[in-house]
Short mmCIF file of C-alpha atoms in Angstrom, two decimals:
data_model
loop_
_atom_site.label_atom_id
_atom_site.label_comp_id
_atom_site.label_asym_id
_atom_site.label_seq_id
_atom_site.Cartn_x
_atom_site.Cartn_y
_atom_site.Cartn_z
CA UNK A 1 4.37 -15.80 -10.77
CA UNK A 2 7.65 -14.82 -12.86
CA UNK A 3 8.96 -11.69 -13.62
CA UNK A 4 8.76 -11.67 -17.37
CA UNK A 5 11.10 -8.68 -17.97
CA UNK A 6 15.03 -9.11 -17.47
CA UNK A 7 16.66 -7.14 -15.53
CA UNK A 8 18.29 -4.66 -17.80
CA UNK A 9 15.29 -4.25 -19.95
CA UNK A 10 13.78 -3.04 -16.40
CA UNK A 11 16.38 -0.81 -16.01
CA UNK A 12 16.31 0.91 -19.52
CA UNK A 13 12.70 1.80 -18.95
CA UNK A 14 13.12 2.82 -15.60
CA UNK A 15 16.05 4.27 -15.23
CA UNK A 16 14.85 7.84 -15.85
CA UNK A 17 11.98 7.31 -13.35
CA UNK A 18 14.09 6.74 -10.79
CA UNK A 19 17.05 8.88 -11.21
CA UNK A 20 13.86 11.47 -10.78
CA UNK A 21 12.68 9.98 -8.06
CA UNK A 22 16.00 10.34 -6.45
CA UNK A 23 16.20 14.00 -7.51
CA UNK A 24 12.54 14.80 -6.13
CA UNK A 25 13.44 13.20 -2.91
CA UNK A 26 17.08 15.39 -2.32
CA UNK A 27 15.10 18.64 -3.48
CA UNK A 28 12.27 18.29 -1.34
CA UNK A 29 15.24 17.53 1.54
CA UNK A 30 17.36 20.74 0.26
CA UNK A 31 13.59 22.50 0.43
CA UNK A 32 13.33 21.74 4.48
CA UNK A 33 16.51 22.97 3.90
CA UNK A 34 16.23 26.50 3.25
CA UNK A 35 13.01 27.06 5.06
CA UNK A 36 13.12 29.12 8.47
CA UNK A 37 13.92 27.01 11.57
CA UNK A 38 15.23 23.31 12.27
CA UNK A 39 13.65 19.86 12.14
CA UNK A 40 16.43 18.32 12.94
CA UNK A 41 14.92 17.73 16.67
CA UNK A 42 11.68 16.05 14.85
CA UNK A 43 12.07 11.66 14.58
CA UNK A 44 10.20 11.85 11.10
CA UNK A 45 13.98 13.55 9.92
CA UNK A 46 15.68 10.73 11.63
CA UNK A 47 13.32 8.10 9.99
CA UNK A 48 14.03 9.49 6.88
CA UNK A 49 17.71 9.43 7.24
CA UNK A 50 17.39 5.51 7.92
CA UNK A 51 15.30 5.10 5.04
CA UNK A 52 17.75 6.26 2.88
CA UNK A 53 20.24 4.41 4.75
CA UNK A 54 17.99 1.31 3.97
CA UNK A 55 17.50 1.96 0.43
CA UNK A 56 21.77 1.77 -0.45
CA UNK A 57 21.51 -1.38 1.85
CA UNK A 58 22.47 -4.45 0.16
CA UNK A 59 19.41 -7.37 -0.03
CA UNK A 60 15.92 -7.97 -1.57
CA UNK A 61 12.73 -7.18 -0.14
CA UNK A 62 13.74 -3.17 0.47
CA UNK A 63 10.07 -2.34 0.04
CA UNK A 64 8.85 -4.58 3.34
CA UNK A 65 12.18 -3.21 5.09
CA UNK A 66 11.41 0.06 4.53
CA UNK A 67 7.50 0.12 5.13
CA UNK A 68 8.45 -1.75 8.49
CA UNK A 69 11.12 1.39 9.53
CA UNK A 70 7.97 3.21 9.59
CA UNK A 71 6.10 1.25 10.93
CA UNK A 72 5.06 1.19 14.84
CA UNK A 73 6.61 -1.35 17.38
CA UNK A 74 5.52 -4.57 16.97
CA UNK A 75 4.03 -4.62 21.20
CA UNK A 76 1.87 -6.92 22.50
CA UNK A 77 -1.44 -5.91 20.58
CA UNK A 78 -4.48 -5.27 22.48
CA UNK A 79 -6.18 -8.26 20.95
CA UNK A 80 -4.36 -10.04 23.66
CA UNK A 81 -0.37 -11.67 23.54
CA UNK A 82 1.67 -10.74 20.45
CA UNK A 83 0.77 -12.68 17.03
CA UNK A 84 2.20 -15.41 15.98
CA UNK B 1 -11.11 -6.36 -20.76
CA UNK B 2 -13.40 -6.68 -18.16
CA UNK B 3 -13.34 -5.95 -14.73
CA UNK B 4 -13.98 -6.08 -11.16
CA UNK B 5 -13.57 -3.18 -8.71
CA UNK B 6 -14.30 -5.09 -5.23
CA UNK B 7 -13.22 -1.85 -3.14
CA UNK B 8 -14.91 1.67 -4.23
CA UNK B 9 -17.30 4.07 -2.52
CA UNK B 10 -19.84 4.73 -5.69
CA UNK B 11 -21.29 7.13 -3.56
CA UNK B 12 -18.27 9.87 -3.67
CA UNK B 13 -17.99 9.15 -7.40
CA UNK B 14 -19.47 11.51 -9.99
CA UNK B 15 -22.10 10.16 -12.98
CA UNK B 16 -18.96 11.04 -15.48
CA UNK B 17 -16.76 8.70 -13.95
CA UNK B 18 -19.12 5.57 -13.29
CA UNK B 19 -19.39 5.96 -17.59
CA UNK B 20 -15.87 6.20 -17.72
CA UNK B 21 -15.86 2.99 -15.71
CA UNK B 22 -17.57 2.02 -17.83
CA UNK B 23 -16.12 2.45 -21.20
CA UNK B 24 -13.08 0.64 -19.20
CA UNK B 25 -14.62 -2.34 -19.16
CA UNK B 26 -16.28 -1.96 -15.21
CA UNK B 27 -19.09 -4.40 -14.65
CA UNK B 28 -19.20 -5.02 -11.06
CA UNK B 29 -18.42 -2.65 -8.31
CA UNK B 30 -18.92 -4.21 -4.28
CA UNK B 31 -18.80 -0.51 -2.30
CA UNK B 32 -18.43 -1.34 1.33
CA UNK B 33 -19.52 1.44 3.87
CA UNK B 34 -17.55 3.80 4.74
CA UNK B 35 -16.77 7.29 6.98
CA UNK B 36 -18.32 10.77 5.69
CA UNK B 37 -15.97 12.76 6.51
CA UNK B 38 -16.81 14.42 9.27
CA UNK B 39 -18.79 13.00 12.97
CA UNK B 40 -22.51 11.79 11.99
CA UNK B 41 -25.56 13.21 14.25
CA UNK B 42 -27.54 10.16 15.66
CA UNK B 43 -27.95 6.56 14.14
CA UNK B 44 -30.58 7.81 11.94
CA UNK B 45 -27.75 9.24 9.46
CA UNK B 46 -26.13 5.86 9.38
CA UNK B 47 -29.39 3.95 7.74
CA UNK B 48 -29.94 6.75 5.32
CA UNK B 49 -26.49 5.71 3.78
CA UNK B 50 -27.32 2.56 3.86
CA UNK B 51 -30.48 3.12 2.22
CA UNK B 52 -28.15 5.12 -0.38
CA UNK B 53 -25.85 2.06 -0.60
CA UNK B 54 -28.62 -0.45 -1.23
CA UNK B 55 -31.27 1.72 -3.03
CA UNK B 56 -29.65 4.75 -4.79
CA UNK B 57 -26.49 3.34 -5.73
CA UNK B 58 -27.18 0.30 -7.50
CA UNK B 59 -29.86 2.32 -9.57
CA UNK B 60 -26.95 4.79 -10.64
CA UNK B 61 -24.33 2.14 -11.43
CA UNK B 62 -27.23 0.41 -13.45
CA UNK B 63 -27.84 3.16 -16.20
CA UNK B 64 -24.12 2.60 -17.34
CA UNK B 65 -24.55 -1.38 -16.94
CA UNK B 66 -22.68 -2.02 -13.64
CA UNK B 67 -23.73 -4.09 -11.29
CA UNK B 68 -23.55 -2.35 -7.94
CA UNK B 69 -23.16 -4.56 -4.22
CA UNK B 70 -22.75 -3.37 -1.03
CA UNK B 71 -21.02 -4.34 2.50
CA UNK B 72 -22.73 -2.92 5.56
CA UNK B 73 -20.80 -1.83 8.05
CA UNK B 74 -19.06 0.46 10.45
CA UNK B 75 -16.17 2.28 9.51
CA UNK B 76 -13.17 2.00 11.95
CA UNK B 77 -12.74 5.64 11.89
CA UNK B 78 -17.00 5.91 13.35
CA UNK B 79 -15.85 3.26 16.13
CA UNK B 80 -14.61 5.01 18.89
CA UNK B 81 -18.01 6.07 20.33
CA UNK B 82 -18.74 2.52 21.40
CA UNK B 83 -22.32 3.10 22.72
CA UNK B 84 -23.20 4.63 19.62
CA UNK B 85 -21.74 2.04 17.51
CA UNK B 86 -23.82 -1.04 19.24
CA UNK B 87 -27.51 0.96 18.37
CA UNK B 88 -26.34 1.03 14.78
CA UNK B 89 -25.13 -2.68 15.32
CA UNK B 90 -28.21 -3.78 16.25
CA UNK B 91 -29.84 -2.66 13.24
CA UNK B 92 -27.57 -3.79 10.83
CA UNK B 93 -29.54 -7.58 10.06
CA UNK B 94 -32.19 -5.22 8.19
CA UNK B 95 -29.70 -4.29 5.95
CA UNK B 96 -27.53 -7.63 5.54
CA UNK B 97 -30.95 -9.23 4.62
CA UNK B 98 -31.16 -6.47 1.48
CA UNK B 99 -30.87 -8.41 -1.32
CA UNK B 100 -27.77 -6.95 -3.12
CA UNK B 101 -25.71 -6.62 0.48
CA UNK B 102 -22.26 -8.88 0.34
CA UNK B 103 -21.61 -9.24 3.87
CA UNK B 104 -20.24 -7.11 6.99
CA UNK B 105 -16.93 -4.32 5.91
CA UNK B 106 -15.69 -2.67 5.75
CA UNK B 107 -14.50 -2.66 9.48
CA UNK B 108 -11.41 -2.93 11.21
CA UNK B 109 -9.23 -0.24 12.87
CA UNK B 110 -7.85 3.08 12.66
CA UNK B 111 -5.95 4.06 15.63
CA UNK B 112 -6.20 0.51 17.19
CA UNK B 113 -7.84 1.84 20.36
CA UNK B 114 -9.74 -0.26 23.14
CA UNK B 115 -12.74 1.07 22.00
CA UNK B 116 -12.34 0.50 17.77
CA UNK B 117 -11.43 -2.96 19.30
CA UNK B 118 -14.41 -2.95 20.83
CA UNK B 119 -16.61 -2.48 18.47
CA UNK B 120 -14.98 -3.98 16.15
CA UNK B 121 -15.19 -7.21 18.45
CA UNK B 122 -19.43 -6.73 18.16
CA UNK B 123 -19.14 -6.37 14.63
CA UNK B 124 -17.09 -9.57 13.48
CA UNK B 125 -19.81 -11.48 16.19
CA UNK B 126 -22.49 -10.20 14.18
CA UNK B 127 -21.05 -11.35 11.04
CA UNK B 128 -19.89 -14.93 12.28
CA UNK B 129 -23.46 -15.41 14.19
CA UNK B 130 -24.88 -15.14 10.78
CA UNK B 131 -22.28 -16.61 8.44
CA UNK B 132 -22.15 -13.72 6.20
CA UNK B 133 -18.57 -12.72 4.29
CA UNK B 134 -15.98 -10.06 5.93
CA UNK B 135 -13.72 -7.28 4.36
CA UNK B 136 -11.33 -5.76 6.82
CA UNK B 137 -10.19 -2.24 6.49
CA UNK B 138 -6.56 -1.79 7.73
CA UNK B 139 -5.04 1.22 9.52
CA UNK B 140 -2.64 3.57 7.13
CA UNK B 141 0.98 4.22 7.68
CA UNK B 142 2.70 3.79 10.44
CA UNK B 143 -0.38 1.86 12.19
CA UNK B 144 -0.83 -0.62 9.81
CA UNK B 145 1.17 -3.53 10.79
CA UNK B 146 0.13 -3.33 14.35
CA UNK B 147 -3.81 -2.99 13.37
CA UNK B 148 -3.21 -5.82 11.23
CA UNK B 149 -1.75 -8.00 13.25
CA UNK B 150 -4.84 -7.07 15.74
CA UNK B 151 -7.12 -7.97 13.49
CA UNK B 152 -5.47 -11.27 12.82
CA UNK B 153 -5.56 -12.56 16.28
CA UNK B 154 -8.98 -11.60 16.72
CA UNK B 155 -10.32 -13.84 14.03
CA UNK B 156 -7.51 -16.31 15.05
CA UNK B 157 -9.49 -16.35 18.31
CA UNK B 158 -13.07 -16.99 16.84
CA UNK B 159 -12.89 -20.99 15.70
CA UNK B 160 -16.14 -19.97 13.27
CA UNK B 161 -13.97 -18.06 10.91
CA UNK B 162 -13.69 -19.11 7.79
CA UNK B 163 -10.78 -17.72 6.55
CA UNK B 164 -11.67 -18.33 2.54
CA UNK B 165 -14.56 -15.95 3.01
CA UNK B 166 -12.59 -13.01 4.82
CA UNK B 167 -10.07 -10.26 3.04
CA UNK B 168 -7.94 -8.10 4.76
CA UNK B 169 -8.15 -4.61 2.47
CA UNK B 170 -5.33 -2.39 2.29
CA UNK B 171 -2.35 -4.99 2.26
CA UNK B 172 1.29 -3.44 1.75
CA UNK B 173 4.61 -5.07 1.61
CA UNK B 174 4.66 -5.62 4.81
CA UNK B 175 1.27 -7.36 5.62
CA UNK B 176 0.48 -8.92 2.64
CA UNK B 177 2.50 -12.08 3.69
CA UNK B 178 0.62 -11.81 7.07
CA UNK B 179 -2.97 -12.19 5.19
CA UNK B 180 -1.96 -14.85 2.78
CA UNK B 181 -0.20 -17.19 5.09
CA UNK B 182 -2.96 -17.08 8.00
CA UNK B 183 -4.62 -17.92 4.72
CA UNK B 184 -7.36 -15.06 4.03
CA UNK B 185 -7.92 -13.36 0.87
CA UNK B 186 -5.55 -9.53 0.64
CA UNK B 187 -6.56 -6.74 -0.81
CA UNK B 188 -3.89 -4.08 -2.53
CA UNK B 189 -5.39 -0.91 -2.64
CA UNK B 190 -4.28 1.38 -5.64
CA UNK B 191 -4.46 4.46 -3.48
CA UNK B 192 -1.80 7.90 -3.91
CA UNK B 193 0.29 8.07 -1.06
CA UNK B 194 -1.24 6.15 1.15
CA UNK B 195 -1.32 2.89 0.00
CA UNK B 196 0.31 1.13 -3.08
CA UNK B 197 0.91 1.85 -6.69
CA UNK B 198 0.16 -0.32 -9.56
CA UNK B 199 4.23 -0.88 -10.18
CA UNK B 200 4.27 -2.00 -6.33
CA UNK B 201 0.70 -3.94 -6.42
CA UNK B 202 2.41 -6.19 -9.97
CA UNK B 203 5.58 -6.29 -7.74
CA UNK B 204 3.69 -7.93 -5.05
CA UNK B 205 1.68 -10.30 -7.43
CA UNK B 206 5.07 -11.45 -8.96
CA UNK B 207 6.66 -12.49 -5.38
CA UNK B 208 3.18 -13.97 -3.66
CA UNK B 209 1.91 -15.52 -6.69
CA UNK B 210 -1.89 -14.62 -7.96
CA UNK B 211 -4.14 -16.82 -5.77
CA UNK B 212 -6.29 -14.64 -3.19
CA UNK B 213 -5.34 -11.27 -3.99
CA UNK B 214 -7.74 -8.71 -4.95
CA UNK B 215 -7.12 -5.46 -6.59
CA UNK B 216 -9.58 -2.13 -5.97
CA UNK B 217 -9.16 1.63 -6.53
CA UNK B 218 -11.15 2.06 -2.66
CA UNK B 219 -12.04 5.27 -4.95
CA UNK B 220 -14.08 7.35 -1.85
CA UNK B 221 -14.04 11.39 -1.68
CA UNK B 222 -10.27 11.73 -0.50
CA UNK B 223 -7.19 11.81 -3.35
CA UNK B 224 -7.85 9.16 -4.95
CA UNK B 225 -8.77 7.02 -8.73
CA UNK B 226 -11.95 5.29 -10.23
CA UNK B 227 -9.89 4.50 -12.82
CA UNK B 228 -6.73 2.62 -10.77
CA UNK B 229 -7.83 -0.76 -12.06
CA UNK B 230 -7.69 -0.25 -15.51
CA UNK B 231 -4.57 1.62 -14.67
CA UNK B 232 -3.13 -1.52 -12.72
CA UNK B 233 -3.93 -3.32 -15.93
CA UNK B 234 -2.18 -1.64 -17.97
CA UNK B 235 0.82 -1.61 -16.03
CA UNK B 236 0.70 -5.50 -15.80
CA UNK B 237 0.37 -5.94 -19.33
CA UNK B 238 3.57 -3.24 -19.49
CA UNK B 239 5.47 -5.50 -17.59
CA UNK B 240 4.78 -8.17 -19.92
CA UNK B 241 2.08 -10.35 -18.15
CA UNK B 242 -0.44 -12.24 -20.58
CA UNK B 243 -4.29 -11.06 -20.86
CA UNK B 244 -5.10 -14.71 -18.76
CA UNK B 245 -2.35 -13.70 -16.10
CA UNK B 246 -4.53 -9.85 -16.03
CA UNK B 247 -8.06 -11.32 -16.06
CA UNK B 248 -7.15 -13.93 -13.37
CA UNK B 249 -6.50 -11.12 -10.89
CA UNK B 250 -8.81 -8.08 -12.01
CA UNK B 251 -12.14 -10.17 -12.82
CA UNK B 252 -11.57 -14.03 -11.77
CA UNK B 253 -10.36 -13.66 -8.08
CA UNK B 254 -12.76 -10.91 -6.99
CA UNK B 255 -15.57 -13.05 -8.82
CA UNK B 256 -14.32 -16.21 -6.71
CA UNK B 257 -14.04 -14.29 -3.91
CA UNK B 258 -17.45 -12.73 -3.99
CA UNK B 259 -19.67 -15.88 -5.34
CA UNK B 260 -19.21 -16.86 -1.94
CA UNK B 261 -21.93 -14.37 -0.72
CA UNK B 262 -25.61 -15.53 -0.76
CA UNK B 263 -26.62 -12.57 -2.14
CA UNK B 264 -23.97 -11.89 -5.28
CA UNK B 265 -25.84 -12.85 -8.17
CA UNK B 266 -23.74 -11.56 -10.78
CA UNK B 267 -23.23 -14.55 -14.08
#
């Protein structure tokens, strides 16, 4: 199925949307921030960090990369032998 | 336009918003079973909501118009306690033979223990022994491609499946592809947090195409929206998609999709 709307009219009507996004994201960030104690030892920081990493990355499909960097290890399942 | 909602517990939903639903066009609703919150006291509690979902329900959905189905099930979160799980198991045929009953869901996994497995394994048996329809709950967040990838060898492993007449619910970026190419229907759930949005569920529609992809609200008694598939419409038509595009996935899938159940009746 096509994408009917170019690329820069996507843009103009999202552009604000995501500059907030952005700005939600480094607030909540400067938030953890300020708050007593560290996180810093916690692997949900760490994912974070390489989400963010993931979302200057060059390449398509940053949605699947980035719901699969927080995703578990894809193990053997106990279904029996990894999927195919 | 009308529409569809193949995913949404009726049951946590107040009168206000099935009129709402309403107004928006709703004329079916398929609400599969589902967790109450909190640990159930014997099997006994288990067929009074299913007497809810087959005699209660549809009589509230009718005063506004909507057609109301059910799927009878065990949720993946009521799993663990496999012993328990079999007594309600083998008292489910009662309620598949209710006449307004789709099929077996929604079931699937949670924390993709042994035991969920294990019951889960009793409950797709069950379903194939009598050739009735499946919806498949899939774990959230970080469990969700390894639950779904479970669930997709264990009906790889079952030669009855018929993979035309099963959907995997709760489909994200990263699993949608999974569903579609093993060739079952997927689900999208418009869901806060959790799940996806309606920009991400379009997204996801433009790359895969529109053939076997369902859209619901799974609107239960957590954060969540009766009103997500009129919302996803919108957003659709936003991003410039004709009203045949719009139908095709809010009212033409889920209606191929659930013709195939002996018991959907809805013309």
């Amino acid at each position: 199925m096509s994408t009917p709307l170019t690329a820069a009219e996507m843009l103009d009507r999202e552009f604000l949307t995501f500059r907030a996004k952005l700005v939600d994201l480094a607030a909540a960030l400067d938030r953890i921030d300020r708050a007593e104690g560290s996180v810093d030892a916690d692997p949900r920081i760490d994912q974070l960090r390489r989400g963010l990493e993931l979302l200057a990355s060059p390449g398509d499909r940053r949605a699947e990369r980035m719901q699969m960097a927080f995703s578990l290890p894809d193990e053997p399942t106990v279904a029996g032998g990894l999927s195919s | 336009m009308n529409f569809i909602d193949p995913h949404i517990h009726i049951a946590s939903r107040t009168t206000d918003d099935l009129a709402t639903m309403a107004r928006m066009g709703c004329l079916v609703v398929a609400e599969p079973a589902f967790w109450m919150g909190y640990d159930r006291s014997g099997v006994n509690s288990f067929f009074d909501y299913f007497r809810q979902l087959t005699e209660w329900e549809p009589k509230r959905c009718a005063n506004f118009g909507i057609r109301h189905y059910a799927w009878m099930g065990i949720n993946a979160k009521e799993a663990e306690n496999v012993g328990f799980a079999r007594e309600v198991i083998a008292e489910l045929p009662a309620f598949l033979d209710r006449p307004t009953v789709l099929g077996v869901g929604e079931i699937g996994l949670h924390k993709c223990t042994k035991n969920e497995l294990a019951t889960l394994e009793g409950l797709v048996d069950l379903a194939l022994s009598r050739g009735e329809q499946m919806l498949f709950h899939t774990p959230h967040l970080e469990d969700k491609y390894k639950g779904t990838r479970m669930i997709l060898d264990l009906l790889a492993g079952d030669s009855r499946t018929d993979r035309s007449r099963v959907c995997i619910d709760h489909c994200e970026e990263h699993t949608i592809g999974l569903a579609l190419a093993a060739g079952y229907w997927a689900g999208l759930t418009l869901y806060p947090t959790t799940k996806v949005t309606p920009e991400r569920a379009v997204d996801m529609i433009e790359m895969y195409g529109p053939d076997r992809i369902l859209v619901n609200s799974s609107a239960d008694w957590g954060p969540s929206n009766p009103f997500a598939v009129p919302d996803f419409m919108f957003t659709m038509r936003r991003r410039g998609h004709d009203e045949a595009a719009i139908r095709r996935i809010v009212y033409e899938n889920p209606l191929e999709f659930l013709r195939q159940s002996r018991h959907f009746d809805f013309v």
